[in-house]
Amino acid sequence: MAAEAQFHVLAVDDSVIDRKLIERLLKTSSYQVTAVDSGSKALGFLGIHEDEENNEASIHSVSPNHDDDDHHQDVDISLIITDYCMPEMTGYDLLRKIKESKSLKDIPVVIMSSDNIPSRINRCLEEGAEEFFLKPVQVSDVNKLKSHLLKGKAKESQPNINKRNIMEEMSSPDRTITNYGGLENV
Amino acid sequence: MERNQMHKHIFLMRQSFFDQGLLDDQFIQLEELQDDANPNFVEEVVTLYYRDSSRTILNIEQSLEKNPLDFNKLDNYMHQFKGSSTSIGAKKVKAECTQFREYCRAGNGEGCMRTFQQLKKEYAILKKKLETYFQQTRQAGPSETACRPRMN
């Protein structure tokens, strides 16, 4: 589908092997990919700088409509997928900063981790992560991103998408946790 | 060696990696990501793994020489290393990583050192076998049928 080529995913992982893997996985689904090795680099790419993130009149934005920006204003990130365990800034820290940012908070965020720790997973989902993938990430996981990408584009979620996801969750092995916005799951 | 025989030989070699528990399903996932546009993806990932993890191995080695042992640091290194090993499907290496981390948590230095020796052995064995596998695959060239034998 021609629409798929428009989705630009930002992948964040300090492991060079996992970066190569996630990049390949995402490209297989025809997403454009930018992979960085840290949360701070991710924020830099997204146009957020620590001292200005809460600035009301922030001149940094990733929306293509803001022509007066000087950094990365042409970058339209559809989804951020980040590792949890990273030095200095964890995926959770990055998630929080994104959700605290006026310009970035609506970008769907997915967390990946090699550890299956329920409290960690819940914390991320509560903070607004769309999904939590257990590593190593599979093609079937990446296939689940589509609905989040479409949601991000369309702002309004359609009931059918959630229903399909619930059915997928029931039939697929318990490897991903999807955030249905308050509904109890897994 | 005749081409078909080479391919059969490679097929059996690959099969033995799974039968002997050296590799798991994740390796197949990597193979699934290989295609005409990315014909050497698996070899690239494996090469990257051995290059990247050699540094971690060195760090662990140096840390094991310290007295007293910093089990937290060792565990962190091993967490990284286990992650990479998992990503390429290195089953036996991954098992040694898990064992090592258990010894870290138990504060068992002897156990850590013993396990690390075993880990390095498995790591080296796998490296040699995969190098041979990739080399022979390249030499054999494309097979007449689909390159990747499918495992269900």
mmCIF file of C-alpha atoms in Angstrom:
data_model
loop_
_atom_site.group_PDB
_atom_site.id
_atom_site.type_symbol
_atom_site.label_atom_id
_atom_site.label_comp_id
_atom_site.label_asym_id
_atom_site.label_seq_id
_atom_site.Cartn_x
_atom_site.Cartn_y
_atom_site.Cartn_z
ATOM 1 C CA MET A 1 0.000 0.000 0.000
ATOM 2 C CA ALA A 2 1.340 3.405 -0.895
ATOM 3 C CA ALA A 3 0.273 4.808 2.478
ATOM 4 C CA GLU A 4 2.763 2.576 4.325
ATOM 5 C CA ALA A 5 5.740 4.364 2.838
ATOM 6 C CA GLN A 6 4.678 7.519 4.677
ATOM 7 C CA PHE A 7 5.046 6.062 8.151
ATOM 8 C CA HIS A 8 8.336 7.059 9.712
ATOM 9 C CA VAL A 9 9.277 5.139 12.830
ATOM 10 C CA LEU A 10 11.897 6.228 15.312
ATOM 11 C CA ALA A 11 13.624 3.245 16.948
ATOM 12 C CA VAL A 12 15.652 3.675 20.125
ATOM 13 C CA ASP A 13 17.980 0.947 21.442
ATOM 14 C CA ASP A 14 21.476 0.999 22.893
ATOM 15 C CA SER A 15 22.222 -2.482 21.508
ATOM 16 C CA VAL A 16 23.668 -2.315 18.004
ATOM 17 C CA ILE A 17 22.369 -5.800 17.217
ATOM 18 C CA ASP A 18 18.848 -5.024 18.348
ATOM 19 C CA ARG A 19 18.936 -1.778 16.385
ATOM 20 C CA LYS A 20 19.851 -3.679 13.253
ATOM 21 C CA LEU A 21 17.104 -6.181 13.938
ATOM 22 C CA ILE A 22 14.330 -3.683 14.613
ATOM 23 C CA GLU A 23 15.378 -1.658 11.614
ATOM 24 C CA ARG A 24 15.123 -4.692 9.365
ATOM 25 C CA LEU A 25 11.814 -5.737 10.903
ATOM 26 C CA LEU A 26 10.322 -2.293 10.376
ATOM 27 C CA LYS A 27 11.646 -1.975 6.844
ATOM 28 C CA THR A 28 10.111 -5.349 6.001
ATOM 29 C CA SER A 29 6.786 -3.703 6.800
ATOM 30 C CA SER A 30 7.721 -0.828 4.502
ATOM 31 C CA TYR A 31 8.194 1.722 7.246
ATOM 32 C CA GLN A 32 10.829 4.372 6.988
ATOM 33 C CA VAL A 33 13.174 3.964 9.935
ATOM 34 C CA THR A 34 15.529 6.135 11.913
ATOM 35 C CA ALA A 35 17.431 4.246 14.603
ATOM 36 C CA VAL A 36 19.270 5.975 17.443
ATOM 37 C CA ASP A 37 21.190 4.562 20.371
ATOM 38 C CA SER A 38 19.912 6.639 23.262
ATOM 39 C CA GLY A 39 16.948 8.484 24.706
ATOM 40 C CA SER A 40 18.746 11.798 24.574
ATOM 41 C CA LYS A 41 19.546 11.296 20.880
ATOM 42 C CA ALA A 42 15.904 10.422 20.309
ATOM 43 C CA LEU A 43 14.767 13.631 21.973
ATOM 44 C CA GLY A 44 17.323 15.582 19.996
ATOM 45 C CA PHE A 45 16.026 14.055 16.780
ATOM 46 C CA LEU A 46 12.471 14.882 17.800
ATOM 47 C CA GLY A 47 13.463 18.477 18.351
ATOM 48 C CA ILE A 48 13.170 18.465 22.109
ATOM 49 C CA HIS A 49 15.954 19.941 24.139
ATOM 50 C CA GLU A 50 15.935 19.482 27.901
ATOM 51 C CA ASP A 51 15.763 23.147 28.791
ATOM 52 C CA GLU A 52 12.920 23.970 26.429
ATOM 53 C CA GLU A 53 10.608 21.008 26.659
ATOM 54 C CA ASN A 54 8.049 22.715 28.855
ATOM 55 C CA ASN A 55 8.263 26.036 27.126
ATOM 56 C CA GLU A 56 4.784 27.179 26.142
ATOM 57 C CA ALA A 57 6.075 28.992 23.133
ATOM 58 C CA SER A 58 8.309 26.117 22.138
ATOM 59 C CA ILE A 59 9.768 26.724 18.745
ATOM 60 C CA HIS A 60 10.636 23.073 18.295
ATOM 61 C CA SER A 61 8.014 20.921 16.738
ATOM 62 C CA VAL A 62 7.822 17.878 14.547
ATOM 63 C CA SER A 63 4.606 18.970 12.883
ATOM 64 C CA PRO A 64 5.200 19.846 9.252
ATOM 65 C CA ASN A 65 2.851 22.793 9.595
ATOM 66 C CA HIS A 66 5.173 24.844 11.761
ATOM 67 C CA ASP A 67 7.391 26.501 9.210
ATOM 68 C CA ASP A 68 9.038 28.846 11.655
ATOM 69 C CA ASP A 69 11.001 26.057 13.345
ATOM 70 C CA ASP A 70 14.662 25.696 12.717
ATOM 71 C CA HIS A 71 15.203 22.047 13.705
ATOM 72 C CA HIS A 72 13.714 18.863 12.276
ATOM 73 C CA GLN A 73 10.374 20.458 11.453
ATOM 74 C CA ASP A 74 10.134 18.310 8.348
ATOM 75 C CA VAL A 75 10.414 15.100 10.328
ATOM 76 C CA ASP A 76 7.023 13.529 10.830
ATOM 77 C CA ILE A 77 7.441 10.637 13.241
ATOM 78 C CA SER A 78 4.451 8.296 13.265
ATOM 79 C CA LEU A 79 5.596 6.019 16.056
ATOM 80 C CA ILE A 80 8.423 5.642 18.533
ATOM 81 C CA ILE A 81 9.618 2.199 19.524
ATOM 82 C CA THR A 82 12.115 2.116 22.346
ATOM 83 C CA ASP A 83 14.062 -0.352 24.447
ATOM 84 C CA TYR A 84 13.405 -0.141 28.172
ATOM 85 C CA CYS A 85 16.868 -0.881 29.580
ATOM 86 C CA MET A 86 19.236 1.806 28.426
ATOM 87 C CA PRO A 87 21.985 3.604 30.319
ATOM 88 C CA GLU A 88 21.358 7.212 31.434
ATOM 89 C CA MET A 89 17.805 7.451 30.132
ATOM 90 C CA THR A 90 15.560 4.408 30.263
ATOM 91 C CA GLY A 91 12.745 3.815 27.807
ATOM 92 C CA TYR A 92 10.377 4.729 30.599
ATOM 93 C CA ASP A 93 12.124 8.078 31.143
ATOM 94 C CA LEU A 94 11.931 8.726 27.419
ATOM 95 C CA LEU A 95 8.247 7.810 27.365
ATOM 96 C CA ARG A 96 7.542 10.267 30.170
ATOM 97 C CA LYS A 97 9.375 13.089 28.448
ATOM 98 C CA ILE A 98 7.467 12.430 25.253
ATOM 99 C CA LYS A 99 4.122 12.404 27.054
ATOM 100 C CA GLU A 100 5.053 15.623 28.867
ATOM 101 C CA SER A 101 5.804 17.362 25.600
ATOM 102 C CA LYS A 102 2.986 19.306 23.980
ATOM 103 C CA SER A 103 4.315 18.650 20.517
ATOM 104 C CA LEU A 104 5.120 14.958 20.967
ATOM 105 C CA LYS A 105 2.545 13.549 23.371
ATOM 106 C CA ASP A 106 0.273 12.224 20.651
ATOM 107 C CA ILE A 107 2.935 10.139 18.980
ATOM 108 C CA PRO A 108 2.299 6.487 19.881
ATOM 109 C CA VAL A 109 5.128 4.919 21.894
ATOM 110 C CA VAL A 110 5.918 1.212 22.122
ATOM 111 C CA ILE A 111 8.316 -0.194 24.706
ATOM 112 C CA MET A 112 10.517 -3.277 24.187
ATOM 113 C CA SER A 113 12.227 -5.281 26.878
ATOM 114 C CA SER A 114 13.994 -8.589 27.262
ATOM 115 C CA ASP A 115 12.602 -8.850 30.798
ATOM 116 C CA ASN A 116 9.049 -9.889 31.565
ATOM 117 C CA ILE A 117 8.432 -7.831 34.694
ATOM 118 C CA PRO A 118 4.721 -7.110 35.263
ATOM 119 C CA SER A 119 5.285 -4.010 37.408
ATOM 120 C CA ARG A 120 7.533 -2.565 34.727
ATOM 121 C CA ILE A 121 5.017 -3.346 32.002
ATOM 122 C CA ASN A 122 2.167 -1.803 33.981
ATOM 123 C CA ARG A 123 4.148 1.311 34.742
ATOM 124 C CA CYS A 124 4.813 1.853 31.047
ATOM 125 C CA LEU A 125 1.229 1.235 30.012
ATOM 126 C CA GLU A 126 -0.004 3.575 32.745
ATOM 127 C CA GLU A 127 2.351 6.230 31.490
ATOM 128 C CA GLY A 128 0.743 5.944 28.084
ATOM 129 C CA ALA A 129 2.742 3.381 26.119
ATOM 130 C CA GLU A 130 0.580 1.737 23.477
ATOM 131 C CA GLU A 131 2.209 -1.660 23.636
ATOM 132 C CA PHE A 132 4.923 -3.577 25.381
ATOM 133 C CA PHE A 133 6.895 -6.070 23.303
ATOM 134 C CA LEU A 134 9.040 -8.794 24.777
ATOM 135 C CA LYS A 135 12.349 -9.167 23.036
ATOM 136 C CA PRO A 136 13.357 -10.524 20.672
ATOM 137 C CA VAL A 137 10.759 -8.655 18.658
ATOM 138 C CA GLN A 138 9.076 -10.724 15.967
ATOM 139 C CA VAL A 139 7.405 -9.982 12.666
ATOM 140 C CA SER A 140 4.045 -10.687 14.304
ATOM 141 C CA ASP A 141 4.758 -7.940 16.858
ATOM 142 C CA VAL A 142 5.577 -5.422 14.152
ATOM 143 C CA ASN A 143 2.328 -6.319 12.410
ATOM 144 C CA LYS A 144 0.507 -5.024 15.488
ATOM 145 C CA LEU A 145 1.947 -1.567 15.016
ATOM 146 C CA LYS A 146 -0.247 -0.738 12.065
ATOM 147 C CA SER A 147 -3.355 -0.007 14.105
ATOM 148 C CA HIS A 148 -1.394 2.334 16.395
ATOM 149 C CA LEU A 149 0.091 4.133 13.430
ATOM 150 C CA LEU A 150 -3.328 4.592 11.891
ATOM 151 C CA LYS A 151 -4.709 5.740 15.236
ATOM 152 C CA GLY A 152 -1.942 8.295 15.498
ATOM 153 C CA LYS A 153 -2.790 9.618 12.055
ATOM 154 C CA ALA A 154 -6.540 9.646 12.588
ATOM 155 C CA LYS A 155 -6.697 10.621 16.284
ATOM 156 C CA GLU A 156 -10.028 8.821 16.643
ATOM 157 C CA SER A 157 -9.840 5.093 17.248
ATOM 158 C CA GLN A 158 -12.366 2.911 15.533
ATOM 159 C CA PRO A 159 -14.159 0.221 17.527
ATOM 160 C CA ASN A 160 -13.307 -2.424 14.908
ATOM 161 C CA ILE A 161 -9.571 -2.053 15.403
ATOM 162 C CA ASN A 162 -9.776 -2.745 19.122
ATOM 163 C CA LYS A 163 -12.013 -5.708 18.535
ATOM 164 C CA ARG A 164 -9.577 -7.168 16.035
ATOM 165 C CA ASN A 165 -6.706 -6.611 18.450
ATOM 166 C CA ILE A 166 -8.571 -8.357 21.247
ATOM 167 C CA MET A 167 -9.152 -11.360 19.001
ATOM 168 C CA GLU A 168 -5.510 -11.337 17.977
ATOM 169 C CA GLU A 169 -4.475 -11.210 21.629
ATOM 170 C CA MET A 170 -6.589 -14.237 22.388
ATOM 171 C CA SER A 171 -5.191 -16.323 19.592
ATOM 172 C CA SER A 172 -1.542 -15.306 19.737
ATOM 173 C CA PRO A 173 0.877 -16.311 22.478
ATOM 174 C CA ASP A 174 1.115 -14.009 25.456
ATOM 175 C CA ARG A 175 4.088 -11.970 24.246
ATOM 176 C CA THR A 176 2.735 -8.483 23.870
ATOM 177 C CA ILE A 177 0.635 -6.375 26.169
ATOM 178 C CA THR A 178 -1.653 -3.873 24.481
ATOM 179 C CA ASN A 179 -2.940 -0.793 26.176
ATOM 180 C CA TYR A 180 -6.672 -0.480 25.638
ATOM 181 C CA GLY A 181 -6.820 2.661 27.715
ATOM 182 C CA GLY A 182 -7.963 1.427 31.083
ATOM 183 C CA LEU A 183 -9.417 -1.960 30.197
ATOM 184 C CA GLU A 184 -8.026 -4.832 32.211
ATOM 185 C CA ASN A 185 -5.971 -7.163 30.093
ATOM 186 C CA VAL A 186 -3.583 -10.023 30.703
ATOM 187 C CA MET B 1 31.980 -31.425 -4.526
ATOM 188 C CA GLU B 2 28.969 -31.397 -6.776
ATOM 189 C CA ARG B 3 26.610 -28.503 -6.139
ATOM 190 C CA ASN B 4 23.644 -30.495 -4.979
ATOM 191 C CA GLN B 5 25.864 -32.406 -2.599
ATOM 192 C CA MET B 6 27.212 -29.147 -1.215
ATOM 193 C CA HIS B 7 23.690 -27.916 -0.602
ATOM 194 C CA LYS B 8 22.728 -31.133 1.097
ATOM 195 C CA HIS B 9 25.812 -30.918 3.252
ATOM 196 C CA ILE B 10 24.964 -27.340 4.244
ATOM 197 C CA PHE B 11 21.363 -28.309 4.922
ATOM 198 C CA LEU B 12 22.477 -31.062 7.285
ATOM 199 C CA MET B 13 24.992 -28.765 8.941
ATOM 200 C CA ARG B 14 22.285 -26.221 9.610
ATOM 201 C CA GLN B 15 19.957 -28.918 10.906
ATOM 202 C CA SER B 16 22.623 -30.086 13.332
ATOM 203 C CA PHE B 17 22.803 -26.612 14.891
ATOM 204 C CA PHE B 18 19.183 -26.971 15.938
ATOM 205 C CA ASP B 19 19.420 -30.641 16.857
ATOM 206 C CA GLN B 20 22.418 -29.972 19.100
ATOM 207 C CA GLY B 21 20.694 -27.015 20.731
ATOM 208 C CA LEU B 22 23.233 -24.477 19.532
ATOM 209 C CA LEU B 23 20.586 -22.355 17.855
ATOM 210 C CA ASP B 24 16.903 -21.811 18.481
ATOM 211 C CA ASP B 25 13.890 -20.453 16.645
ATOM 212 C CA GLN B 26 15.183 -16.887 16.749
ATOM 213 C CA PHE B 27 17.846 -17.838 14.179
ATOM 214 C CA ILE B 28 15.051 -18.901 11.859
ATOM 215 C CA GLN B 29 13.386 -15.539 12.429
ATOM 216 C CA LEU B 30 16.597 -13.917 11.207
ATOM 217 C CA GLU B 31 16.601 -16.144 8.151
ATOM 218 C CA GLU B 32 13.018 -15.105 7.438
ATOM 219 C CA LEU B 33 14.195 -11.497 7.300
ATOM 220 C CA GLN B 34 16.745 -12.311 4.630
ATOM 221 C CA ASP B 35 15.696 -11.758 1.040
ATOM 222 C CA ASP B 36 17.104 -10.802 -2.344
ATOM 223 C CA ALA B 37 17.498 -7.181 -1.271
ATOM 224 C CA ASN B 38 19.228 -8.251 1.964
ATOM 225 C CA PRO B 39 20.891 -11.524 0.983
ATOM 226 C CA ASN B 40 23.497 -11.528 3.755
ATOM 227 C CA PHE B 41 21.372 -10.312 6.616
ATOM 228 C CA VAL B 42 21.936 -13.301 8.881
ATOM 229 C CA GLU B 43 25.690 -13.287 8.391
ATOM 230 C CA GLU B 44 25.752 -9.520 8.976
ATOM 231 C CA VAL B 45 23.877 -9.845 12.253
ATOM 232 C CA VAL B 46 26.058 -12.710 13.451
ATOM 233 C CA THR B 47 29.241 -10.852 12.488
ATOM 234 C CA LEU B 48 27.970 -7.789 14.305
ATOM 235 C CA TYR B 49 27.168 -9.908 17.332
ATOM 236 C CA TYR B 50 30.659 -11.352 17.582
ATOM 237 C CA ARG B 51 32.271 -7.974 17.071
ATOM 238 C CA ASP B 52 30.057 -6.182 19.575
ATOM 239 C CA SER B 53 30.051 -8.869 22.229
ATOM 240 C CA SER B 54 33.835 -9.321 22.211
ATOM 241 C CA ARG B 55 34.016 -6.021 24.062
ATOM 242 C CA THR B 56 31.505 -7.212 26.647
ATOM 243 C CA ILE B 57 33.431 -10.454 27.100
ATOM 244 C CA LEU B 58 36.561 -8.439 27.774
ATOM 245 C CA ASN B 59 34.718 -6.252 30.281
ATOM 246 C CA ILE B 60 33.427 -9.306 32.114
ATOM 247 C CA GLU B 61 36.872 -10.882 32.096
ATOM 248 C CA GLN B 62 38.413 -7.773 33.629
ATOM 249 C CA SER B 63 35.624 -7.482 36.159
ATOM 250 C CA LEU B 64 36.137 -11.084 37.233
ATOM 251 C CA GLU B 65 39.726 -10.244 38.121
ATOM 252 C CA LYS B 66 38.686 -7.626 40.625
ATOM 253 C CA ASN B 67 38.592 -8.322 44.306
ATOM 254 C CA PRO B 68 35.965 -8.165 45.686
ATOM 255 C CA LEU B 69 33.712 -8.948 42.743
ATOM 256 C CA ASP B 70 31.129 -6.362 41.782
ATOM 257 C CA PHE B 71 28.211 -8.683 41.147
ATOM 258 C CA ASN B 72 25.923 -5.854 40.139
ATOM 259 C CA LYS B 73 28.292 -4.746 37.426
ATOM 260 C CA LEU B 74 28.824 -8.314 36.267
ATOM 261 C CA ASP B 75 25.087 -8.869 36.136
ATOM 262 C CA ASN B 76 24.618 -5.728 34.065
ATOM 263 C CA TYR B 77 27.245 -6.805 31.552
ATOM 264 C CA MET B 78 25.699 -10.226 31.339
ATOM 265 C CA HIS B 79 22.216 -8.771 30.902
ATOM 266 C CA GLN B 80 23.497 -6.975 27.816
ATOM 267 C CA PHE B 81 25.296 -10.019 26.534
ATOM 268 C CA LYS B 82 22.345 -12.281 27.118
ATOM 269 C CA GLY B 83 20.141 -9.880 25.190
ATOM 270 C CA SER B 84 22.379 -9.956 22.142
ATOM 271 C CA SER B 85 22.777 -13.708 22.320
ATOM 272 C CA THR B 86 19.015 -14.093 22.497
ATOM 273 C CA SER B 87 18.589 -11.829 19.492
ATOM 274 C CA ILE B 88 20.657 -14.082 17.263
ATOM 275 C CA GLY B 89 19.224 -17.326 18.617
ATOM 276 C CA ALA B 90 22.393 -18.527 20.344
ATOM 277 C CA LYS B 91 20.632 -21.035 22.587
ATOM 278 C CA LYS B 92 23.510 -22.601 24.491
ATOM 279 C CA VAL B 93 25.307 -19.316 25.007
ATOM 280 C CA LYS B 94 22.072 -17.807 26.284
ATOM 281 C CA ALA B 95 21.672 -20.671 28.783
ATOM 282 C CA GLU B 96 25.160 -19.998 30.145
ATOM 283 C CA CYS B 97 24.273 -16.319 30.467
ATOM 284 C CA THR B 98 21.218 -17.206 32.530
ATOM 285 C CA GLN B 99 23.308 -19.468 34.752
ATOM 286 C CA PHE B 100 25.911 -16.761 35.201
ATOM 287 C CA ARG B 101 23.279 -14.231 36.260
ATOM 288 C CA GLU B 102 21.910 -16.670 38.821
ATOM 289 C CA TYR B 103 25.364 -16.989 40.328
ATOM 290 C CA CYS B 104 25.664 -13.195 40.369
ATOM 291 C CA ARG B 105 22.448 -12.884 42.291
ATOM 292 C CA ALA B 106 23.620 -15.549 44.708
ATOM 293 C CA GLY B 107 26.933 -13.737 45.095
ATOM 294 C CA ASN B 108 28.746 -16.900 44.042
ATOM 295 C CA GLY B 109 32.061 -15.846 42.506
ATOM 296 C CA GLU B 110 33.296 -19.381 41.904
ATOM 297 C CA GLY B 111 30.098 -20.223 40.083
ATOM 298 C CA CYS B 112 30.435 -17.101 37.966
ATOM 299 C CA MET B 113 33.977 -17.912 36.927
ATOM 300 C CA ARG B 114 33.175 -21.536 36.144
ATOM 301 C CA THR B 115 30.142 -20.594 34.098
ATOM 302 C CA PHE B 116 32.054 -17.912 32.275
ATOM 303 C CA GLN B 117 34.660 -20.426 31.131
ATOM 304 C CA GLN B 118 31.897 -22.649 29.821
ATOM 305 C CA LEU B 119 30.212 -19.673 28.173
ATOM 306 C CA LYS B 120 33.377 -18.690 26.337
ATOM 307 C CA LYS B 121 33.744 -22.232 25.096
ATOM 308 C CA GLU B 122 30.192 -22.370 23.718
ATOM 309 C CA TYR B 123 30.585 -18.898 22.258
ATOM 310 C CA ALA B 124 33.757 -19.922 20.408
ATOM 311 C CA ILE B 125 32.309 -23.210 19.177
ATOM 312 C CA LEU B 126 29.268 -21.442 17.754
ATOM 313 C CA LYS B 127 31.430 -18.817 16.102
ATOM 314 C CA LYS B 128 33.544 -21.403 14.321
ATOM 315 C CA LYS B 129 30.536 -23.408 13.189
ATOM 316 C CA LEU B 130 28.674 -20.393 11.879
ATOM 317 C CA GLU B 131 31.754 -19.096 10.093
ATOM 318 C CA THR B 132 32.097 -22.436 8.330
ATOM 319 C CA TYR B 133 28.384 -22.479 7.567
ATOM 320 C CA PHE B 134 28.363 -19.009 6.005
ATOM 321 C CA GLN B 135 31.556 -19.671 4.088
ATOM 322 C CA GLN B 136 30.239 -22.893 2.597
ATOM 323 C CA THR B 137 26.867 -21.329 1.858
ATOM 324 C CA ARG B 138 28.624 -18.635 -0.121
ATOM 325 C CA GLN B 139 30.755 -21.167 -1.947
ATOM 326 C CA ALA B 140 27.778 -23.309 -2.843
ATOM 327 C CA GLY B 141 25.934 -20.338 -4.309
ATOM 328 C CA PRO B 142 22.168 -20.176 -4.706
ATOM 329 C CA SER B 143 20.359 -23.499 -4.671
ATOM 330 C CA GLU B 144 17.897 -24.423 -7.380
ATOM 331 C CA THR B 145 14.962 -24.624 -5.048
ATOM 332 C CA ALA B 146 14.078 -22.051 -2.381
ATOM 333 C CA CYS B 147 17.201 -21.190 -0.400
ATOM 334 C CA ARG B 148 15.794 -21.532 3.051
ATOM 335 C CA PRO B 149 14.548 -24.903 4.134
ATOM 336 C CA ARG B 150 11.362 -24.254 6.030
ATOM 337 C CA MET B 151 11.002 -25.581 9.513
ATOM 338 C CA ASN B 152 7.508 -25.671 10.948
#
